C-alpha cells in the first residue's frame, strides 16, 4: 500500500514559508510580526480571523479580493456563523479553525465549497496560528484558494443544500 502524496499549492506554500520565517526558537509567530505587505502574491487569497472566546465563533477581520469574488460577498467584520447558514459546512469550518486554535499547529484542508453564486467549487486552505502578547494562540492567518470543479457543475447555493465533501485534512509541523 502506498502513501497518499500531496503538497501545498504554490500560494499556500508561500504563506507557510513566510509564517515559518517569522518563528523564533520554534515558537509560534506573533500576530504583530505578520506584515501582509511582505506577501503581496498571497494578499488576494488572505484571510485574517479573530477567535471569539475560546473558539465558539470566529470573526473575519480581513478577506482578500479573490475570496470575496468567489463567495460573492465581503464577510469582513462578520462572524462565521453570520456569513454561513447552520449545517455541515459551517460545522466543518468552525471545527477546523478550533483545531488550529487548540492544537497550536498549522492545518491544511480541502473541501467542497458552495457559494451563493450557484456554483460547485473546490477549496484549499492553509490556517496558521499566531500569538498575541503571550504564548497562547490568538489570531489565525490563512490563505484560501477556490477553483471551479467543472464548467457544467451548477449546484444549489449552500443555503439550500446540505451536500458537503471533505478532502485532505492534515495538521502540519
PDB file of C-alpha atoms in Angstrom, residues 18-168:
ATOM      1  CA  UNK A  18       6.573  33.353   5.323  1.00  0.00           C
ATOM      2  CA  UNK A  19       4.932  32.165   8.564  1.00  0.00           C
ATOM      3  CA  UNK A  20       7.922  29.877   9.235  1.00  0.00           C
ATOM      4  CA  UNK A  21      10.308  32.816   8.694  1.00  0.00           C
ATOM      5  CA  UNK A  22       8.550  34.714  11.496  1.00  0.00           C
ATOM      6  CA  UNK A  23       9.050  31.927  14.062  1.00  0.00           C
ATOM      7  CA  UNK A  24      11.728  32.439  16.706  1.00  0.00           C
ATOM      8  CA  UNK A  25      13.251  29.468  18.527  1.00  0.00           C
ATOM      9  CA  UNK A  26      10.410  27.222  17.390  1.00  0.00           C
ATOM     10  CA  UNK A  27       7.723  29.434  18.960  1.00  0.00           C
ATOM     11  CA  UNK A  28       4.649  30.472  17.020  1.00  0.00           C
ATOM     12  CA  UNK A  29       4.991  33.827  15.260  1.00  0.00           C
ATOM     13  CA  UNK A  30       3.421  36.843  16.903  1.00  0.00           C
ATOM     14  CA  UNK A  31       0.487  38.318  15.022  1.00  0.00           C
ATOM     15  CA  UNK A  32       2.160  41.733  15.351  1.00  0.00           C
ATOM     16  CA  UNK A  33       5.094  40.405  13.288  1.00  0.00           C
ATOM     17  CA  UNK A  34       2.885  39.498  10.318  1.00  0.00           C
ATOM     18  CA  UNK A  35       3.077  42.233   7.689  1.00  0.00           C
ATOM     19  CA  UNK A  36       0.779  41.478   4.759  1.00  0.00           C
ATOM     20  CA  UNK A  37       2.732  43.944   2.604  1.00  0.00           C
ATOM     21  CA  UNK A  38       5.589  41.413   2.695  1.00  0.00           C
ATOM     22  CA  UNK A  39       3.477  38.769   0.936  1.00  0.00           C
ATOM     23  CA  UNK A  40       1.785  40.576  -1.967  1.00  0.00           C
ATOM     24  CA  UNK A  41       1.213  37.403  -4.016  1.00  0.00           C
ATOM     25  CA  UNK A  42      -0.777  35.896  -1.146  1.00  0.00           C
ATOM     26  CA  UNK A  43      -2.772  39.043  -0.301  1.00  0.00           C
ATOM     27  CA  UNK A  44      -5.726  38.401  -2.688  1.00  0.00           C
ATOM     28  CA  UNK A  45      -6.210  34.975  -1.033  1.00  0.00           C
ATOM     29  CA  UNK A  46      -5.503  36.074   2.539  1.00  0.00           C
ATOM     30  CA  UNK A  47      -7.993  35.933   5.400  1.00  0.00           C
ATOM     31  CA  UNK A  48      -7.349  37.218   8.921  1.00  0.00           C
ATOM     32  CA  UNK A  49      -9.536  35.677  11.599  1.00  0.00           C
ATOM     33  CA  UNK A  50     -10.111  36.556  15.243  1.00  0.00           C
ATOM     34  CA  UNK A  51     -11.319  33.802  17.572  1.00  0.00           C
ATOM     35  CA  UNK A  52     -14.273  34.814  19.732  1.00  0.00           C
ATOM     36  CA  UNK A  53     -13.967  33.472  23.273  1.00  0.00           C
ATOM     37  CA  UNK A  54     -12.386  30.039  23.174  1.00  0.00           C
ATOM     38  CA  UNK A  55     -13.344  29.473  19.564  1.00  0.00           C
ATOM     39  CA  UNK A  56     -17.097  29.493  19.948  1.00  0.00           C
ATOM     40  CA  UNK A  57     -17.108  31.538  16.754  1.00  0.00           C
ATOM     41  CA  UNK A  58     -14.655  33.468  14.606  1.00  0.00           C
ATOM     42  CA  UNK A  59     -14.725  36.991  13.181  1.00  0.00           C
ATOM     43  CA  UNK A  60     -13.380  37.802   9.720  1.00  0.00           C
ATOM     44  CA  UNK A  61     -11.059  40.800  10.099  1.00  0.00           C
ATOM     45  CA  UNK A  62      -9.884  40.820   6.505  1.00  0.00           C
ATOM     46  CA  UNK A  63     -10.864  38.910   3.369  1.00  0.00           C
ATOM     47  CA  UNK A  64      -8.807  39.071   0.183  1.00  0.00           C
ATOM     48  CA  UNK A  65     -10.373  40.133  -3.092  1.00  0.00           C
ATOM     49  CA  UNK A  66     -10.188  36.675  -4.694  1.00  0.00           C
ATOM     50  CA  UNK A  67     -12.168  35.128  -1.848  1.00  0.00           C
ATOM     51  CA  UNK A  68     -14.710  37.964  -1.899  1.00  0.00           C
ATOM     52  CA  UNK A  69     -15.204  37.344  -5.625  1.00  0.00           C
ATOM     53  CA  UNK A  70     -15.643  33.586  -5.067  1.00  0.00           C
ATOM     54  CA  UNK A  71     -18.105  33.993  -2.198  1.00  0.00           C
ATOM     55  CA  UNK A  72     -19.960  36.886  -3.748  1.00  0.00           C
ATOM     56  CA  UNK A  73     -19.971  38.882  -0.515  1.00  0.00           C
ATOM     57  CA  UNK A  74     -17.413  40.535   1.761  1.00  0.00           C
ATOM     58  CA  UNK A  75     -17.693  38.981   5.214  1.00  0.00           C
ATOM     59  CA  UNK A  76     -15.119  41.312   6.781  1.00  0.00           C
ATOM     60  CA  UNK A  77     -16.297  42.250  10.272  1.00  0.00           C
ATOM     61  CA  UNK A  78     -18.851  39.424  10.400  1.00  0.00           C
ATOM     62  CA  UNK A  79     -18.842  36.230  12.406  1.00  0.00           C
ATOM     63  CA  UNK A  80     -18.565  32.925  10.570  1.00  0.00           C
ATOM     64  CA  UNK A  81     -21.969  31.991  11.966  1.00  0.00           C
ATOM     65  CA  UNK A  82     -23.453  35.170  10.451  1.00  0.00           C
ATOM     66  CA  UNK A  83     -21.997  34.554   6.998  1.00  0.00           C
ATOM     67  CA  UNK A  84     -22.966  30.901   6.656  1.00  0.00           C
ATOM     68  CA  UNK A  85     -26.181  29.033   7.339  1.00  0.00           C
ATOM     69  CA  UNK A  86     -26.225  26.408  10.087  1.00  0.00           C
ATOM     70  CA  UNK A  87     -25.299  22.991   8.764  1.00  0.00           C
ATOM     71  CA  UNK A  88     -22.423  20.695   7.840  1.00  0.00           C
ATOM     72  CA  UNK A  89     -20.291  23.304   6.057  1.00  0.00           C
ATOM     73  CA  UNK A  90     -20.420  25.803   8.937  1.00  0.00           C
ATOM     74  CA  UNK A  91     -19.755  22.987  11.442  1.00  0.00           C
ATOM     75  CA  UNK A  92     -16.756  21.881   9.375  1.00  0.00           C
ATOM     76  CA  UNK A  93     -15.305  25.411   9.165  1.00  0.00           C
ATOM     77  CA  UNK A  94     -15.768  26.087  12.870  1.00  0.00           C
ATOM     78  CA  UNK A  95     -14.182  22.696  13.583  1.00  0.00           C
ATOM     79  CA  UNK A  96     -11.017  23.172  11.553  1.00  0.00           C
ATOM     80  CA  UNK A  97     -10.461  26.664  12.959  1.00  0.00           C
ATOM     81  CA  UNK A  98     -10.980  25.356  16.509  1.00  0.00           C
ATOM     82  CA  UNK A  99      -8.494  22.578  15.791  1.00  0.00           C
ATOM     83  CA  UNK A 100      -5.792  25.111  14.882  1.00  0.00           C
ATOM     84  CA  UNK A 101      -6.680  27.173  17.947  1.00  0.00           C
ATOM     85  CA  UNK A 102      -6.404  24.227  20.345  1.00  0.00           C
ATOM     86  CA  UNK A 103      -3.501  22.375  18.698  1.00  0.00           C
ATOM     87  CA  UNK A 104      -1.413  25.478  18.003  1.00  0.00           C
ATOM     88  CA  UNK A 105      -0.316  23.999  14.682  1.00  0.00           C
ATOM     89  CA  UNK A 106      -0.931  24.867  11.029  1.00  0.00           C
ATOM     90  CA  UNK A 107      -3.653  22.960   9.240  1.00  0.00           C
ATOM     91  CA  UNK A 108      -4.082  22.292   5.526  1.00  0.00           C
ATOM     92  CA  UNK A 109      -7.578  21.295   4.439  1.00  0.00           C
ATOM     93  CA  UNK A 110      -9.503  20.802   1.224  1.00  0.00           C
ATOM     94  CA  UNK A 111     -13.237  20.610   0.797  1.00  0.00           C
ATOM     95  CA  UNK A 112     -16.131  21.341  -1.471  1.00  0.00           C
ATOM     96  CA  UNK A 113     -17.263  24.934  -1.371  1.00  0.00           C
ATOM     97  CA  UNK A 114     -20.753  26.029  -2.227  1.00  0.00           C
ATOM     98  CA  UNK A 115     -21.143  29.721  -2.706  1.00  0.00           C
ATOM     99  CA  UNK A 116     -24.286  31.779  -3.174  1.00  0.00           C
ATOM    100  CA  UNK A 117     -23.438  32.159  -6.869  1.00  0.00           C
ATOM    101  CA  UNK A 118     -24.907  28.702  -7.703  1.00  0.00           C
ATOM    102  CA  UNK A 119     -21.609  27.017  -8.474  1.00  0.00           C
ATOM    103  CA  UNK A 120     -19.957  23.950  -7.036  1.00  0.00           C
ATOM    104  CA  UNK A 121     -16.346  24.717  -6.222  1.00  0.00           C
ATOM    105  CA  UNK A 122     -13.385  23.117  -4.513  1.00  0.00           C
ATOM    106  CA  UNK A 123     -11.286  24.974  -1.971  1.00  0.00           C
ATOM    107  CA  UNK A 124      -7.860  24.515  -0.409  1.00  0.00           C
ATOM    108  CA  UNK A 125      -6.943  26.452   2.709  1.00  0.00           C
ATOM    109  CA  UNK A 126      -3.968  26.789   4.997  1.00  0.00           C
ATOM    110  CA  UNK A 127      -4.760  28.033   8.508  1.00  0.00           C
ATOM    111  CA  UNK A 128      -1.828  29.303  10.588  1.00  0.00           C
ATOM    112  CA  UNK A 129      -1.826  30.128  14.308  1.00  0.00           C
ATOM    113  CA  UNK A 130      -0.173  33.249  15.713  1.00  0.00           C
ATOM    114  CA  UNK A 131       0.178  34.520  19.256  1.00  0.00           C
ATOM    115  CA  UNK A 132      -0.731  37.786  20.907  1.00  0.00           C
ATOM    116  CA  UNK A 133       1.137  39.260  23.857  1.00  0.00           C
ATOM    117  CA  UNK A 134       1.689  35.836  25.468  1.00  0.00           C
ATOM    118  CA  UNK A 135       2.233  32.365  24.094  1.00  0.00           C
ATOM    119  CA  UNK A 136      -1.412  31.340  23.629  1.00  0.00           C
ATOM    120  CA  UNK A 137      -2.797  31.120  20.101  1.00  0.00           C
ATOM    121  CA  UNK A 138      -4.633  34.292  19.217  1.00  0.00           C
ATOM    122  CA  UNK A 139      -5.262  35.412  15.674  1.00  0.00           C
ATOM    123  CA  UNK A 140      -5.416  32.995  12.755  1.00  0.00           C
ATOM    124  CA  UNK A 141      -3.850  33.830   9.405  1.00  0.00           C
ATOM    125  CA  UNK A 142      -4.958  31.834   6.407  1.00  0.00           C
ATOM    126  CA  UNK A 143      -4.969  31.730   2.664  1.00  0.00           C
ATOM    127  CA  UNK A 144      -7.718  30.102   0.664  1.00  0.00           C
ATOM    128  CA  UNK A 145      -7.797  29.064  -2.971  1.00  0.00           C
ATOM    129  CA  UNK A 146     -11.139  28.447  -4.669  1.00  0.00           C
ATOM    130  CA  UNK A 147     -11.470  26.743  -8.024  1.00  0.00           C
ATOM    131  CA  UNK A 148     -14.347  25.710 -10.249  1.00  0.00           C
ATOM    132  CA  UNK A 149     -14.805  21.948 -10.305  1.00  0.00           C
ATOM    133  CA  UNK A 150     -16.143  21.921 -13.842  1.00  0.00           C
ATOM    134  CA  UNK A 151     -17.830  24.320 -16.207  1.00  0.00           C
ATOM    135  CA  UNK A 152     -21.146  22.486 -16.040  1.00  0.00           C
ATOM    136  CA  UNK A 153     -21.314  21.836 -12.304  1.00  0.00           C
ATOM    137  CA  UNK A 154     -24.249  24.066 -11.430  1.00  0.00           C
ATOM    138  CA  UNK A 155     -25.445  23.413  -7.898  1.00  0.00           C
ATOM    139  CA  UNK A 156     -27.895  24.856  -5.439  1.00  0.00           C
ATOM    140  CA  UNK A 157     -26.499  27.598  -3.174  1.00  0.00           C
ATOM    141  CA  UNK A 158     -25.129  26.369   0.144  1.00  0.00           C
ATOM    142  CA  UNK A 159     -28.149  27.809   1.942  1.00  0.00           C
ATOM    143  CA  UNK A 160     -30.333  25.306   0.089  1.00  0.00           C
ATOM    144  CA  UNK A 161     -28.100  22.266   0.219  1.00  0.00           C
ATOM    145  CA  UNK A 162     -26.609  20.011   2.874  1.00  0.00           C
ATOM    146  CA  UNK A 163     -24.165  18.486   0.371  1.00  0.00           C
ATOM    147  CA  UNK A 164     -20.599  18.698   1.574  1.00  0.00           C
ATOM    148  CA  UNK A 165     -17.410  16.826   0.772  1.00  0.00           C
ATOM    149  CA  UNK A 166     -14.178  16.894   2.774  1.00  0.00           C
ATOM    150  CA  UNK A 167     -10.838  16.174   1.100  1.00  0.00           C
ATOM    151  CA  UNK A 168      -7.346  16.231   2.587  1.00  0.00           C
TER     152      UNK A 168
END
